Short mmCIF file of C-alpha atoms in Angstrom, two decimals:
data_model
loop_
_atom_site.label_atom_id
_atom_site.label_comp_id
_atom_site.label_asym_id
_atom_site.label_seq_id
_atom_site.Cartn_x
_atom_site.Cartn_y
_atom_site.Cartn_z
CA MET A 104 28.53 -7.28 7.17
CA VAL A 105 25.40 -7.22 9.27
CA GLY A 106 22.43 -4.93 8.78
CA SER A 107 19.69 -4.59 6.22
CA VAL A 108 18.40 -1.75 4.11
CA GLY A 109 15.21 -0.15 5.35
CA VAL A 110 14.14 2.52 7.80
CA PRO A 111 11.67 1.84 10.63
CA GLY A 112 8.35 3.38 9.74
CA ALA A 113 9.52 4.65 6.34
CA LYS A 114 7.96 3.84 2.98
CA PHE A 115 11.25 2.75 1.42
CA GLU A 116 11.77 -0.95 2.06
CA VAL A 117 14.30 -3.28 0.44
CA SER A 118 14.49 -6.83 1.71
CA VAL A 119 18.19 -7.45 1.08
CA PRO A 120 21.18 -7.41 3.41
CA TYR A 121 23.04 -4.11 3.60
CA ASP A 122 26.19 -5.41 1.95
CA GLU A 123 24.20 -6.87 -0.98
CA PHE A 124 22.32 -3.65 -1.73
CA ASP A 125 23.33 -2.03 -5.02
CA TRP A 126 24.99 1.09 -3.63
CA THR A 127 26.74 1.58 -6.99
CA SER A 128 23.47 2.97 -8.34
CA ALA A 129 23.65 6.73 -7.76
CA SER A 130 19.94 7.24 -8.45
CA LEU A 131 19.00 4.48 -5.98
CA ARG A 132 21.25 5.99 -3.30
CA GLU A 133 19.72 9.43 -3.85
CA ASP A 134 16.16 8.08 -3.73
CA PHE A 135 16.92 6.24 -0.50
CA ALA A 136 18.51 9.31 1.08
CA ALA A 137 15.59 11.52 0.04
CA VAL A 138 13.04 9.13 1.53
CA VAL A 139 14.94 8.81 4.79
CA LEU A 140 15.13 12.58 5.21
CA ALA A 141 11.55 13.17 4.10
CA GLU A 142 10.33 10.63 6.64
CA ASN A 143 12.12 12.66 9.35
CA VAL A 144 13.59 9.56 10.96
CA THR A 145 15.44 10.23 14.21
CA GLY A 146 19.18 10.72 14.08
CA LYS A 147 19.95 7.49 15.93
CA GLU A 148 17.79 5.44 13.59
CA ILE A 149 19.58 6.93 10.60
CA VAL A 150 22.98 6.18 12.08
CA ASP A 151 22.10 2.65 13.15
CA THR A 152 20.31 1.73 9.92
CA ILE A 153 22.19 3.50 7.16
CA PHE A 154 25.59 4.30 8.56
CA PRO A 155 27.01 1.30 10.43
CA HIS A 156 29.24 3.43 12.61
CA ALA A 157 31.04 0.89 14.77
CA VAL A 158 34.77 0.63 14.16
CA THR A 159 35.62 -3.05 13.75
CA GLU A 160 39.01 -4.69 13.52
CA PRO A 161 40.13 -6.16 10.18
CA ASP A 162 40.92 -9.86 9.95
CA GLU A 163 44.40 -10.71 11.13
CA ASP A 164 45.23 -12.58 7.93
CA GLY A 165 44.05 -9.64 5.81
CA GLU A 166 42.23 -11.93 3.39
CA ASN A 167 39.02 -9.86 3.38
CA THR A 168 40.67 -6.55 2.52
CA SER A 169 38.75 -6.04 -0.74
CA GLU A 170 35.41 -6.86 0.92
CA ARG A 171 36.18 -4.43 3.74
CA GLU A 172 37.13 -1.65 1.35
CA ALA A 173 33.94 -2.20 -0.61
CA TYR A 174 31.89 -2.06 2.59
CA MET A 175 33.46 1.24 3.67
CA ALA A 176 33.01 2.67 0.17
CA ASN A 177 29.31 1.77 0.33
CA VAL A 178 28.85 3.46 3.69
CA LEU A 179 30.53 6.62 2.43
CA ALA A 180 28.52 6.56 -0.80
CA ILE A 181 25.16 6.60 0.96
CA TYR A 182 26.48 9.20 3.41
CA GLU A 183 27.45 11.40 0.47
CA SER A 184 23.97 11.00 -1.00
CA CYS A 185 22.37 12.03 2.28
CA MET A 186 24.65 15.06 2.54
CA THR A 187 23.77 16.03 -1.02
CA GLU A 188 20.07 15.84 -0.16
CA ARG A 189 20.48 17.83 3.08
CA THR A 190 22.48 20.50 1.27
CA LYS A 191 19.55 21.05 -1.11
CA HIS A 192 17.42 22.15 1.85
CA HIS A 193 19.75 24.40 3.82
CA LEU A 194 18.45 27.85 4.74
CA GLY A 195 18.83 28.56 8.45
CA PHE A 196 22.58 28.83 8.92
CA PRO A 197 25.12 31.30 7.47
CA PHE A 198 27.26 28.99 5.37
CA ASN A 199 28.05 29.63 1.72
CA LEU A 200 27.75 26.22 0.07
CA ASP A 201 28.53 27.54 -3.41
CA PHE A 202 32.13 26.42 -3.82
CA ASP A 203 34.28 23.99 -5.76
CA TYR A 204 37.78 23.23 -4.52
CA GLY A 205 38.40 20.15 -6.64
CA VAL A 206 41.64 21.63 -7.92
CA LEU A 207 43.02 21.49 -4.35
CA SER A 208 42.20 17.82 -3.74
CA ARG A 209 45.80 16.68 -4.22
CA LEU A 210 46.84 18.68 -1.18
CA GLN A 211 44.96 16.18 0.98
CA ASN A 212 48.07 14.01 0.62
CA PHE A 213 50.02 16.36 2.91
CA TYR A 214 49.86 17.08 6.61
CA ILE A 215 50.02 20.87 6.59
CA ASN A 216 50.32 22.53 10.01
CA ASN A 217 50.82 26.26 10.55
CA CYS A 218 52.02 26.09 14.13
CA GLY A 219 53.46 29.24 15.67
CA ASP A 220 53.47 32.80 14.38
CA PRO A 221 52.36 33.17 10.73
CA PHE A 222 55.08 35.76 10.20
CA ILE A 223 57.96 33.71 11.67
CA GLU A 224 59.44 30.56 10.16
CA SER A 225 59.28 27.45 12.37
CA SER A 226 61.13 24.15 12.55
CA TYR A 227 58.22 22.38 10.85
CA ALA A 228 58.60 22.86 7.11
CA VAL A 229 55.30 21.49 5.76
CA HIS A 230 53.23 24.62 6.22
CA SER A 231 51.27 27.23 4.25
CA ARG A 232 52.38 30.43 5.97
CA LYS A 233 52.84 32.31 2.70
CA PHE A 234 49.20 31.65 1.85
CA GLU A 235 48.15 32.59 5.38
CA VAL A 236 49.98 35.92 5.26
CA GLY A 237 48.53 36.60 1.81
CA VAL A 238 44.99 36.18 3.18
CA LEU A 239 45.78 38.33 6.21
CA GLU A 240 47.13 41.12 4.02
CA TRP A 241 43.92 41.02 1.95
CA PHE A 242 41.78 41.51 5.07
CA ALA A 243 44.16 44.15 6.44
CA ARG A 244 43.56 46.21 3.28
CA LEU A 245 39.82 45.62 3.58
CA TRP A 246 39.76 46.89 7.19
CA GLU A 247 42.28 49.68 6.57
CA ILE A 248 45.36 48.89 8.60
CA GLU A 249 48.95 49.05 7.36
CA ASN A 250 51.03 45.87 7.14
CA HIS A 251 53.52 47.09 9.74
CA GLU A 252 50.71 47.87 12.21
CA TYR A 253 48.74 44.63 12.32
CA TRP A 254 49.09 41.02 13.40
CA GLY A 255 46.71 38.16 12.74
CA TYR A 256 46.22 34.50 11.98
CA ILE A 257 43.80 32.04 10.41
CA THR A 258 41.58 30.61 13.16
CA ASN A 259 39.33 27.58 13.35
CA GLY A 260 36.23 29.79 13.15
CA GLY A 261 34.38 32.77 14.55
CA THR A 262 34.35 31.45 18.12
CA GLU A 263 38.13 31.27 18.23
CA GLY A 264 38.31 34.78 16.79
CA ASN A 265 36.09 36.03 19.62
CA PHE A 266 38.14 34.10 22.19
CA HIS A 267 41.33 35.70 20.91
CA GLY A 268 39.97 39.24 20.66
CA ILE A 269 38.45 39.18 24.14
CA LEU A 270 41.64 37.64 25.57
CA LEU A 271 43.63 40.54 24.12
CA GLY A 272 41.24 42.94 25.83
CA ARG A 273 41.60 41.07 29.12
CA GLU A 274 45.41 41.14 28.87
CA ALA A 275 45.36 44.87 28.09
CA PHE A 276 43.04 45.54 31.04
CA PRO A 277 43.22 42.78 33.69
CA ASN A 278 40.62 44.60 35.82
CA GLY A 279 38.47 45.52 32.85
CA ILE A 280 34.77 44.67 32.55
CA LEU A 281 33.42 42.95 29.44
CA TYR A 282 30.33 44.56 27.93
CA ALA A 283 28.27 42.60 25.41
CA SER A 284 24.70 42.90 24.24
CA GLU A 285 22.27 40.10 25.07
CA ASP A 286 22.07 39.25 21.35
CA SER A 287 25.82 38.60 21.15
CA HIS A 288 27.03 35.18 20.02
CA TYR A 289 27.19 32.63 22.82
CA SER A 290 30.97 32.38 22.41
CA VAL A 291 31.37 35.87 23.89
CA PHE A 292 29.81 34.83 27.20
CA LYS A 293 31.67 31.54 27.05
CA ALA A 294 34.93 33.51 26.78
CA ALA A 295 33.96 35.57 29.83
CA ARG A 296 33.49 32.38 31.86
CA MET A 297 36.75 30.88 30.63
CA TYR A 298 38.74 34.02 31.40
CA ARG A 299 36.89 34.68 34.69
CA MET A 300 36.00 38.16 33.52
CA LYS A 301 33.18 40.20 34.99
CA CYS A 302 30.66 40.45 32.19
CA VAL A 303 27.84 43.00 31.96
CA LYS A 304 25.04 42.03 29.59
CA VAL A 305 23.51 45.03 27.80
CA ASN A 306 19.92 45.20 26.56
CA THR A 307 19.16 45.25 22.84
CA LEU A 308 16.76 47.09 20.56
CA ILE A 309 14.12 45.33 18.46
CA SER A 310 16.61 45.26 15.60
CA GLY A 311 19.04 43.19 17.66
CA GLU A 312 21.61 45.96 17.96
CA ILE A 313 22.84 47.18 21.32
CA ASP A 314 20.65 49.54 23.40
CA TYR A 315 22.91 52.57 23.61
CA ALA A 316 21.05 54.15 26.54
CA ASP A 317 21.40 50.97 28.59
CA PHE A 318 25.05 50.69 27.51
CA LYS A 319 25.69 54.23 28.74
CA ALA A 320 23.96 53.59 32.06
CA LYS A 321 25.97 50.45 32.73
CA LEU A 322 29.23 52.13 31.79
CA LEU A 323 28.48 54.94 34.23
CA HIS A 324 27.84 52.38 36.97
CA ASN A 325 31.32 50.91 36.44
CA LYS A 326 33.22 53.97 35.20
CA ASN A 327 36.22 53.30 37.45
CA ASN A 328 37.03 50.08 35.58
CA PRO A 329 38.38 49.93 32.02
CA ALA A 330 35.93 48.64 29.42
CA VAL A 331 36.35 45.66 27.09
CA VAL A 332 33.50 45.96 24.58
CA ASN A 333 32.22 43.35 22.14
CA VAL A 334 30.65 45.11 19.14
CA ASN A 335 28.44 42.98 16.90
CA ILE A 336 28.86 43.51 13.18
CA GLY A 337 25.68 41.53 12.60
CA THR A 338 23.98 39.58 15.40
CA THR A 339 23.43 35.85 15.04
CA VAL A 340 19.63 35.71 14.96
CA LYS A 341 18.44 39.09 13.62
CA GLY A 342 21.47 40.45 11.81
CA GLY A 343 21.45 43.62 13.89
CA VAL A 344 24.56 45.79 13.48
CA ASP A 345 25.88 47.75 16.46
CA ASN A 346 26.75 51.33 15.56
CA LEU A 347 30.50 51.35 16.13
CA ASP A 348 30.74 55.14 15.95
CA LEU A 349 28.00 55.56 18.56
CA VAL A 350 29.64 52.98 20.84
CA ILE A 351 32.94 54.91 20.66
CA GLU A 352 31.16 58.21 21.19
CA THR A 353 29.34 56.82 24.25
CA LEU A 354 32.61 55.64 25.78
CA LYS A 355 34.31 58.99 25.25
CA THR A 356 31.31 61.02 26.45
CA ILE A 357 31.40 59.22 29.79
CA GLY A 358 35.13 59.83 30.15
CA PHE A 359 36.72 56.64 28.80
CA SER A 360 39.84 57.78 26.96
CA GLU A 361 41.26 55.50 24.26
CA ASP A 362 43.80 54.08 26.73
CA ARG A 363 40.94 52.83 28.95
CA PHE A 364 38.90 50.74 26.53
CA TYR A 365 39.37 47.88 24.09
CA ILE A 366 36.85 47.10 21.35
CA HIS A 367 36.57 43.71 19.70
CA CYS A 368 34.37 43.54 16.59
CA ASP A 369 32.60 40.23 16.03
CA GLY A 370 32.10 40.29 12.27
CA ALA A 371 31.59 36.56 11.75
CA LEU A 372 29.28 37.05 8.73
CA PHE A 373 28.87 40.77 8.12
CA GLY A 374 32.52 41.67 8.70
CA LEU A 375 33.19 40.66 5.09
CA MET A 376 29.88 41.87 3.68
CA MET A 377 29.63 45.39 5.13
CA PRO A 378 32.62 46.88 3.24
CA PHE A 379 30.80 46.06 -0.01
CA VAL A 380 27.42 47.60 0.91
CA LYS A 381 26.82 51.19 -0.17
CA HIS A 382 26.22 53.63 2.68
CA ALA A 383 26.88 50.93 5.29
CA PRO A 384 28.80 51.98 8.43
CA LYS A 385 32.53 51.56 7.94
CA ILE A 386 34.40 48.98 10.00
CA SER A 387 37.98 50.21 10.05
CA PHE A 388 41.13 50.18 12.14
CA LYS A 389 41.30 53.92 11.49
CA LYS A 390 38.86 53.98 14.39
CA PRO A 391 40.03 53.07 17.93
CA ILE A 392 39.24 49.36 17.79
CA GLY A 393 41.49 46.54 18.94
CA SER A 394 40.50 43.56 16.81
CA ILE A 395 38.13 42.18 14.19
CA SER A 396 37.24 38.54 13.56
CA VAL A 397 35.37 36.99 10.64
CA SER A 398 34.44 33.43 9.72
CA GLY A 399 35.97 32.05 6.53
CA HIS A 400 33.41 29.29 6.04
CA LYS A 401 30.49 31.73 6.03
CA PHE A 402 30.43 34.31 3.27
CA VAL A 403 33.68 33.25 1.57
CA GLY A 404 32.64 29.59 1.61
CA CYS A 405 35.04 26.84 2.70
CA PRO A 406 34.50 23.11 3.27
CA MET A 407 35.82 23.34 6.83
CA PRO A 408 35.31 25.79 9.71
CA CYS A 409 37.90 28.56 9.61
CA GLY A 410 38.22 32.27 10.20
CA VAL A 411 40.43 35.34 10.20
CA GLN A 412 41.52 37.35 13.23
CA ILE A 413 43.23 40.75 12.82
CA THR A 414 44.53 42.88 15.69
CA ARG A 415 46.97 45.68 16.23
CA LEU A 416 50.59 44.54 16.50
CA ASP A 417 51.01 46.45 19.78
CA HIS A 418 48.41 44.24 21.49
CA ILE A 419 49.98 40.92 20.60
CA ASN A 420 53.15 41.24 22.65
CA ALA A 421 51.26 40.50 25.86
CA LEU A 422 50.31 37.05 24.52
CA SER A 423 53.46 36.18 22.62
CA ARG A 424 55.76 33.45 23.88
CA ASN A 425 58.81 31.96 22.20
CA VAL A 426 58.47 28.19 21.84
CA GLU A 427 61.82 26.45 21.33
CA TYR A 428 60.18 23.15 20.38
CA ILE A 429 58.69 24.63 17.19
CA GLY A 430 61.35 27.27 16.66
CA SER A 431 58.81 30.08 16.50
CA ARG A 432 56.75 32.47 18.56
CA ASP A 433 53.15 31.67 19.47
CA ALA A 434 50.30 33.98 20.39
CA THR A 435 47.34 31.97 19.11
CA ILE A 436 44.57 30.14 20.96
CA THR A 437 45.18 26.66 19.57
CA GLY A 438 48.89 26.59 18.75
CA GLY A 439 48.92 24.13 15.85
CA ARG A 440 46.46 25.15 13.13
CA SER A 441 45.14 23.81 9.87
CA GLY A 442 47.47 24.61 7.02
CA HIS A 443 44.80 23.68 4.50
CA ALA A 444 42.32 26.40 5.52
CA PRO A 445 44.59 29.33 4.45
CA ILE A 446 45.02 27.74 1.02
CA TYR A 447 41.26 27.38 0.55
CA LEU A 448 40.73 30.99 1.60
CA TRP A 449 43.56 32.19 -0.63
CA TYR A 450 42.10 30.30 -3.59
CA ALA A 451 38.57 31.65 -3.01
CA LEU A 452 39.71 35.27 -2.60
CA ASN A 453 41.87 35.07 -5.73
CA HIS A 454 39.03 33.48 -7.66
CA LYS A 455 36.39 36.06 -6.62
CA GLY A 456 38.31 39.23 -5.88
CA TYR A 457 36.70 42.39 -4.52
CA CYS A 458 34.37 42.70 -7.54
CA GLY A 459 33.16 39.11 -7.29
CA ILE A 460 32.42 39.42 -3.58
CA GLN A 461 30.62 42.72 -4.11
CA LYS A 462 28.34 41.09 -6.71
CA GLU A 463 27.57 38.21 -4.32
CA VAL A 464 26.78 40.63 -1.49
CA GLN A 465 24.36 42.61 -3.66
CA LEU A 466 22.70 39.41 -4.89
CA CYS A 467 22.16 38.20 -1.32
CA LEU A 468 20.66 41.53 -0.21
CA THR A 469 18.33 41.56 -3.23
CA ASN A 470 17.20 37.99 -2.67
CA ALA A 471 16.68 38.63 1.05
CA GLN A 472 14.38 41.53 0.22
CA TYR A 473 12.49 39.27 -2.19
CA LEU A 474 11.97 36.68 0.54
CA LYS A 475 10.78 39.26 3.05
CA ASP A 476 8.33 40.77 0.56
CA ARG A 477 6.93 37.35 -0.37
CA LEU A 478 6.42 36.42 3.27
CA ARG A 479 4.58 39.66 4.02
CA ALA A 480 2.44 39.24 0.90
CA GLU A 481 1.33 35.88 2.32
CA GLY A 482 0.36 37.48 5.61
CA ILE A 483 3.39 36.20 7.49
CA GLY A 484 5.17 38.50 9.94
CA ALA A 485 8.75 39.16 8.81
CA MET A 486 11.63 41.56 9.45
CA LEU A 487 14.77 42.41 7.50
CA ASN A 488 17.31 44.79 9.00
CA GLU A 489 19.09 47.33 6.83
CA PHE A 490 22.36 46.00 5.34
CA SER A 491 21.28 42.45 6.32
CA ASN A 492 20.69 39.17 4.50
CA ILE A 493 18.95 37.56 7.50
CA VAL A 494 15.15 37.41 7.22
CA VAL A 495 13.35 36.87 10.55
CA PHE A 496 9.77 35.56 10.44
CA GLU A 497 7.09 33.65 12.36
CA ARG A 498 8.31 30.26 13.52
CA PRO A 499 6.54 27.60 11.44
CA GLN A 500 4.16 25.45 13.47
CA ASN A 501 5.42 22.33 11.74
CA GLU A 502 8.56 20.63 13.06
CA ASP A 503 8.93 18.54 9.91
CA LEU A 504 9.19 21.73 7.85
CA ILE A 505 11.75 23.17 10.28
CA HIS A 506 13.78 19.96 10.10
CA LYS A 507 13.57 19.68 6.32
CA TRP A 508 14.76 23.23 5.64
CA GLN A 509 17.15 23.33 8.63
CA LEU A 510 15.67 26.55 9.97
CA ALA A 511 17.29 28.23 12.95
CA CYS A 512 14.62 29.02 15.56
CA GLN A 513 14.44 30.99 18.78
CA GLY A 514 11.18 31.21 20.67
CA ASN A 515 8.41 32.34 18.32
CA ILE A 516 10.71 33.32 15.46
CA ALA A 517 12.82 31.59 12.86
CA HIS A 518 15.25 32.99 10.36
CA ILE A 519 16.68 32.30 6.93
CA VAL A 520 20.17 33.47 6.01
CA VAL A 521 20.23 34.26 2.29
CA MET A 522 23.71 33.22 1.20
CA PRO A 523 25.19 33.15 -2.34
CA ASN A 524 24.02 29.57 -2.87
CA VAL A 525 20.42 30.43 -1.92
CA THR A 526 18.75 31.18 -5.23
CA ILE A 527 15.31 32.62 -5.97
CA GLU A 528 14.28 29.14 -7.11
CA LYS A 529 15.25 27.65 -3.75
CA LEU A 530 13.40 30.40 -1.91
CA ASP A 531 10.32 29.76 -4.03
CA ASP A 532 10.52 26.04 -3.24
CA PHE A 533 10.62 26.86 0.46
CA LEU A 534 7.78 29.39 0.22
CA ASN A 535 5.56 26.98 -1.69
CA ASP A 536 6.25 24.30 0.90
CA LEU A 537 5.59 26.72 3.77
CA ILE A 538 2.34 28.04 2.28
CA GLN A 539 1.03 24.55 1.54
CA LYS A 540 1.73 23.22 5.04
CA ARG A 541 0.62 26.44 6.71
CA SER A 542 -2.94 25.96 5.50
CA THR A 543 -3.22 22.83 7.66
CA TRP A 544 -1.92 24.28 10.94
CA SER A 545 -5.17 25.64 12.29
CA GLY A 546 -7.25 22.68 11.14
CA LYS A 547 -9.84 25.16 9.90
CA GLY A 548 -8.26 26.11 6.60
CA LYS A 549 -7.31 29.63 7.74
CA VAL A 550 -4.28 30.45 9.82
CA GLN A 551 -4.26 33.19 12.45
CA PRO A 552 -0.68 34.49 12.54
CA ILE A 553 0.89 34.51 15.99
CA CYS A 554 2.00 37.81 17.50
CA ILE A 555 5.75 38.34 17.18
CA SER A 556 5.73 42.10 17.78
CA ILE A 557 7.92 41.71 20.86
CA ASP A 558 10.55 40.09 18.64
CA VAL A 559 10.33 42.09 15.42
CA GLY A 560 8.28 45.17 16.25
CA LYS A 561 4.62 46.00 15.60
CA GLU A 562 5.27 47.19 12.08
CA ASN A 563 6.66 43.78 11.11
CA CYS A 564 4.05 41.66 12.85
CA ALA A 565 1.15 40.15 10.87
CA CYS A 566 -1.10 39.07 13.74
CA GLN A 567 -4.72 40.21 13.57
CA ARG A 568 -4.22 43.05 16.02
CA HIS A 569 -1.11 44.59 14.51
CA SER A 570 -2.06 44.03 10.89
CA CYS A 571 -5.28 45.92 11.59
CA ASP A 572 -3.29 48.68 13.29
CA GLY A 573 -1.35 49.13 10.10
CA LEU A 574 -4.45 49.57 7.93
#
C-alpha cells in the first residue's frame, strides 16, 4: 500500500511506509493521533496522510486477502485512536458521550428495520417494534399522555422530529402560518421551505427565549390565519426556554381558540432534562400542544443519531397511508428506520431509570454553574440561563483552542454544553488551557475583554465599561 507516516509541518515524523508502520502499538497510535490533532492539521491533510480513503478493488485471484485485511485494520485502528483523542476534548455540542453498549454488539449481525407504523405488524419480520413501543410509552408517561391518546416513533434525530411535528401542523392547518423565534434550530426554517409554508420569524430576548410582545404583535397582524407555533424547550446556542404557558395565553388572548393553533415543542436536549428539574416549567400534553420531539443521542447518549417524536393520535390520521408492500401503515418522514436505535434507547432507559437521569441532570446543572462562576472569576463574560446546562461566554481569540475543544461559536460568543460526560476535571483542563492562551492574545500580557452585552446582557458582560458599571 502506498503512503508514508508523517504529517506536513508536524513534529511527528516516521520515515517508514504506511503499511510497515507498527499500528499494533496502541501507545504509538495514540501519540500519533494526539500530535496530529495538536498540530491542527487541515482535514484534507489528515484524510490524505493518515486515512487512505480511496476504495480500491481487491486482486482478482484473491491471493492478497490477508494483506488487504491487515491494511484495513490498520486504517481503522489509527482512526479509532484519533476519535478517542477528539472525544477527550469535546465541549461545544450537546452529545452525551458517557455510554457503553458493548453488550449489544452482537446485534450488529442483524439488519433490523422498523418500517411502517410502530404499533402495526409488517411483512418484514426482523424488527424491534416491541422495543420502540416500550421507549415511546416511557416518554408518553414523562410528558403525561395516555397510551390510547398518543402516537409516535423513533426518528433519526431532532431535525426529523421537527420536520414531523411541523408537517402535522401544516396538515391540520393548510393555510396556517408558522411562527418561530429567530433563535430556533435551523431545521425549523428548513421545514418551512420544504413545506412551502409562510414563516414569520419572531424576535428573541437576551436569554434566547421568544419575545412575547413581538410574538403578540405578529399574531395580531395575521389573526385571520391559523397559527402553527414552534416552541423551543431550550434554544441551540443559549439554552433559552420559551414559556409554553405564556405562549398559549398569548394565543388565547388574541382570540386563537384551541381549534385554530398547533404547537410543536422542540425539546431536542431540554425536553428530557426539564421534567427532572425542580420548579422548571412543565412540558405536558395536558396542555394544548400537538407534538414534542427530543433527540436520543443527546442527553440519553447513543452511538448514532436518533430521537423520539410523540404526537396526539388524532393528528396522525392526516398523514397515515396503508402501504401494501410492507403490510403496514406509514406516517413517518423516512419510512424505513433504524431498528437498532430503539434497542439502544431501551437499554439506556432501563439502565438509568428516572432516578438515574435525575441525578445526571442535577450533576450537569451543578457543573455548569461551576464553569460559569470560574469564567466570571477570571474576568471573562459568561451567561447561564435558569434550568440550563449551556454556558455562553466570550469567543476565544484563538482558533487552535476553538478547534481543540470543539467549541460551538456564533459571532462574538461561544458556548459549552455541560453533559454527563463533562466532569469538573475536564472543565478545569479547559479553563487552564483557556487562561494560559488568553494571556497571549493582546500581546501585552493583559487582555481587555470584548463587549458581548448585546449577546448576553450588560450584567453578564466583563468588558471594561460594563464591569465598571457593576462595581
